[in-house]
Every structure is written in C-alpha cells, then in structure tokens.
Amino acid sequence: RRQRQMCIRDRVKGTLSTTNADFALAISGIAGPGGGTASKPVGTVYVAAGDRNGNIEVERLLLKGERNYVREQSVLSAYLCLLRLKSEIFFV
C-alpha cells in the first residue's frame, strides 16, 4: 500500500514540476472488470490532489461496482481531495 501511495504522490509532483499548473490530480488503480488480486481487488483506487506549495492529499478507495462506476467515483473523489486541500478556490 505504501508503494502505491508514493507512486500517486510522485505523479502529482511530476505534473506540477513539468507544467505551469497550480494544482494537479492523479488517479491510479484497478477499475475492472479484471486485473484484481486478493491483496488488490478490483475497485482498489488511489486518488490524489496537490498544489504548487507541495501540499498533497491522498486517499485510498475500495469501491464496489461496474468499471464505469469505479471510474466515475474515482474522479469525484479526486475532486474531493482538491476541495479538502484548497477549499478557498471553490468557496470565497
């Protein structure tokens, strides 16, 4: 689990270091229907949001459902990470 969290953090950091973006989102996991294992079943997804100041929010999800549901919930969860990280960009 720790390795996957580091991977998702590195994706956010890499995006921020190679672009002019102020924020970055990253998603990695197994949406299905295949590809899962006993230790990483289908629906295991990591989402992250980071900002240019080095702040990063990471969340591990254990979702149940069809591939499209897992993908949609992963995207929504990544946005929620950004909201927790920097709510003032949404609410003044």
PDB file of C-alpha atoms in Angstrom:
ATOM      1  CA  ARG A   1       0.000   0.000   0.000  1.00  0.00           C
ATOM      2  CA  ARG A   2       2.807   2.399   0.892  1.00  0.00           C
ATOM      3  CA  GLN A   3       4.415   1.960  -2.525  1.00  0.00           C
ATOM      4  CA  ARG A   4       1.149   2.802  -4.305  1.00  0.00           C
ATOM      5  CA  GLN A   5       0.729   5.937  -2.169  1.00  0.00           C
ATOM      6  CA  MET A   6       4.257   7.044  -3.078  1.00  0.00           C
ATOM      7  CA  CYS A   7       3.547   6.384  -6.770  1.00  0.00           C
ATOM      8  CA  ILE A   8       0.431   8.555  -6.767  1.00  0.00           C
ATOM      9  CA  ARG A   9       2.295  11.317  -4.886  1.00  0.00           C
ATOM     10  CA  ASP A  10       5.099  11.158  -7.459  1.00  0.00           C
ATOM     11  CA  ARG A  11       2.576  11.553 -10.283  1.00  0.00           C
ATOM     12  CA  VAL A  12       1.237  14.726  -8.706  1.00  0.00           C
ATOM     13  CA  LYS A  13       4.730  16.084  -8.025  1.00  0.00           C
ATOM     14  CA  GLY A  14       5.878  15.227 -11.560  1.00  0.00           C
ATOM     15  CA  THR A  15       2.941  17.010 -13.142  1.00  0.00           C
ATOM     16  CA  LEU A  16       3.499  20.105 -11.032  1.00  0.00           C
ATOM     17  CA  SER A  17       7.237  20.166 -11.728  1.00  0.00           C
ATOM     18  CA  THR A  18       6.865  19.813 -15.508  1.00  0.00           C
ATOM     19  CA  THR A  19       3.933  22.171 -16.090  1.00  0.00           C
ATOM     20  CA  ASN A  20       2.827  25.642 -15.097  1.00  0.00           C
ATOM     21  CA  ALA A  21      -0.200  24.204 -13.300  1.00  0.00           C
ATOM     22  CA  ASP A  22      -1.075  25.408  -9.812  1.00  0.00           C
ATOM     23  CA  PHE A  23      -2.837  22.118  -8.966  1.00  0.00           C
ATOM     24  CA  ALA A  24      -2.664  18.518 -10.148  1.00  0.00           C
ATOM     25  CA  LEU A  25      -4.889  15.464  -9.754  1.00  0.00           C
ATOM     26  CA  ALA A  26      -3.829  11.838 -10.138  1.00  0.00           C
ATOM     27  CA  ILE A  27      -5.725   8.549 -10.155  1.00  0.00           C
ATOM     28  CA  SER A  28      -4.303   5.026 -10.171  1.00  0.00           C
ATOM     29  CA  GLY A  29      -5.960   1.718  -9.534  1.00  0.00           C
ATOM     30  CA  ILE A  30      -7.967  -1.217 -10.796  1.00  0.00           C
ATOM     31  CA  ALA A  31     -11.328  -0.319 -12.323  1.00  0.00           C
ATOM     32  CA  GLY A  32     -12.045  -3.839 -13.560  1.00  0.00           C
ATOM     33  CA  PRO A  33     -13.583  -5.997 -14.612  1.00  0.00           C
ATOM     34  CA  GLY A  34     -10.292  -7.934 -14.496  1.00  0.00           C
ATOM     35  CA  GLY A  35      -6.871  -7.240 -13.086  1.00  0.00           C
ATOM     36  CA  GLY A  36      -7.611  -7.585  -9.399  1.00  0.00           C
ATOM     37  CA  THR A  37      -5.813  -9.834  -6.943  1.00  0.00           C
ATOM     38  CA  ALA A  38      -6.536 -10.966  -3.402  1.00  0.00           C
ATOM     39  CA  SER A  39      -4.380  -8.165  -1.991  1.00  0.00           C
ATOM     40  CA  LYS A  40      -5.537  -5.557  -4.554  1.00  0.00           C
ATOM     41  CA  PRO A  41      -9.099  -6.384  -5.584  1.00  0.00           C
ATOM     42  CA  VAL A  42     -10.963  -4.658  -8.390  1.00  0.00           C
ATOM     43  CA  GLY A  43     -12.106  -1.286  -7.081  1.00  0.00           C
ATOM     44  CA  THR A  44      -8.863  -0.512  -5.241  1.00  0.00           C
ATOM     45  CA  VAL A  45      -8.040   3.023  -6.350  1.00  0.00           C
ATOM     46  CA  TYR A  46      -5.723   5.768  -5.106  1.00  0.00           C
ATOM     47  CA  VAL A  47      -6.570   9.395  -5.811  1.00  0.00           C
ATOM     48  CA  ALA A  48      -4.511  12.474  -5.044  1.00  0.00           C
ATOM     49  CA  ALA A  49      -4.541  16.235  -5.373  1.00  0.00           C
ATOM     50  CA  GLY A  50      -1.567  18.504  -4.928  1.00  0.00           C
ATOM     51  CA  ASP A  51      -0.666  22.159  -5.132  1.00  0.00           C
ATOM     52  CA  ARG A  52       2.401  24.106  -6.169  1.00  0.00           C
ATOM     53  CA  ASN A  53       3.343  24.627  -2.475  1.00  0.00           C
ATOM     54  CA  GLY A  54       3.979  20.894  -2.031  1.00  0.00           C
ATOM     55  CA  ASN A  55       0.746  20.035  -0.220  1.00  0.00           C
ATOM     56  CA  ILE A  56      -0.676  16.679  -1.307  1.00  0.00           C
ATOM     57  CA  GLU A  57      -3.886  14.885  -0.269  1.00  0.00           C
ATOM     58  CA  VAL A  58      -4.014  11.128  -0.969  1.00  0.00           C
ATOM     59  CA  GLU A  59      -6.966   8.820  -0.470  1.00  0.00           C
ATOM     60  CA  ARG A  60      -7.315   5.059  -0.904  1.00  0.00           C
ATOM     61  CA  LEU A  61     -10.689   3.900  -2.150  1.00  0.00           C
ATOM     62  CA  LEU A  62     -12.207   0.422  -2.036  1.00  0.00           C
ATOM     63  CA  LEU A  63     -15.090   0.723  -4.478  1.00  0.00           C
ATOM     64  CA  LYS A  64     -17.625  -1.903  -5.484  1.00  0.00           C
ATOM     65  CA  GLY A  65     -19.428  -1.845  -8.798  1.00  0.00           C
ATOM     66  CA  GLU A  66     -19.024  -1.902 -12.537  1.00  0.00           C
ATOM     67  CA  ARG A  67     -15.990  -0.389 -14.300  1.00  0.00           C
ATOM     68  CA  ASN A  68     -17.728   2.887 -15.202  1.00  0.00           C
ATOM     69  CA  TYR A  69     -18.963   3.355 -11.643  1.00  0.00           C
ATOM     70  CA  VAL A  70     -15.450   2.828 -10.249  1.00  0.00           C
ATOM     71  CA  ARG A  71     -14.049   5.326 -12.764  1.00  0.00           C
ATOM     72  CA  GLU A  72     -16.715   7.966 -12.060  1.00  0.00           C
ATOM     73  CA  GLN A  73     -16.353   7.660  -8.285  1.00  0.00           C
ATOM     74  CA  SER A  74     -12.573   7.871  -8.606  1.00  0.00           C
ATOM     75  CA  VAL A  75     -12.809  11.165 -10.494  1.00  0.00           C
ATOM     76  CA  LEU A  76     -15.282  12.591  -7.983  1.00  0.00           C
ATOM     77  CA  SER A  77     -13.023  11.517  -5.124  1.00  0.00           C
ATOM     78  CA  ALA A  78     -10.030  13.216  -6.750  1.00  0.00           C
ATOM     79  CA  TYR A  79     -12.048  16.447  -6.890  1.00  0.00           C
ATOM     80  CA  LEU A  80     -12.920  15.984  -3.213  1.00  0.00           C
ATOM     81  CA  CYS A  81      -9.205  15.677  -2.428  1.00  0.00           C
ATOM     82  CA  LEU A  82      -8.689  19.014  -4.170  1.00  0.00           C
ATOM     83  CA  LEU A  83     -11.582  20.503  -2.213  1.00  0.00           C
ATOM     84  CA  ARG A  84     -10.058  19.336   1.085  1.00  0.00           C
ATOM     85  CA  LEU A  85      -6.643  20.578   0.005  1.00  0.00           C
ATOM     86  CA  LYS A  86      -7.701  24.050  -1.102  1.00  0.00           C
ATOM     87  CA  SER A  87     -11.372  24.769  -0.439  1.00  0.00           C
ATOM     88  CA  GLU A  88     -10.874  28.510  -0.939  1.00  0.00           C
ATOM     89  CA  ILE A  89     -10.562  28.032  -4.697  1.00  0.00           C
ATOM     90  CA  PHE A  90     -14.192  26.876  -4.657  1.00  0.00           C
ATOM     91  CA  PHE A  91     -15.603  28.935  -1.788  1.00  0.00           C
ATOM     92  CA  VAL A  92     -14.677  32.525  -1.107  1.00  0.00           C
TER      93      VAL A  92
END
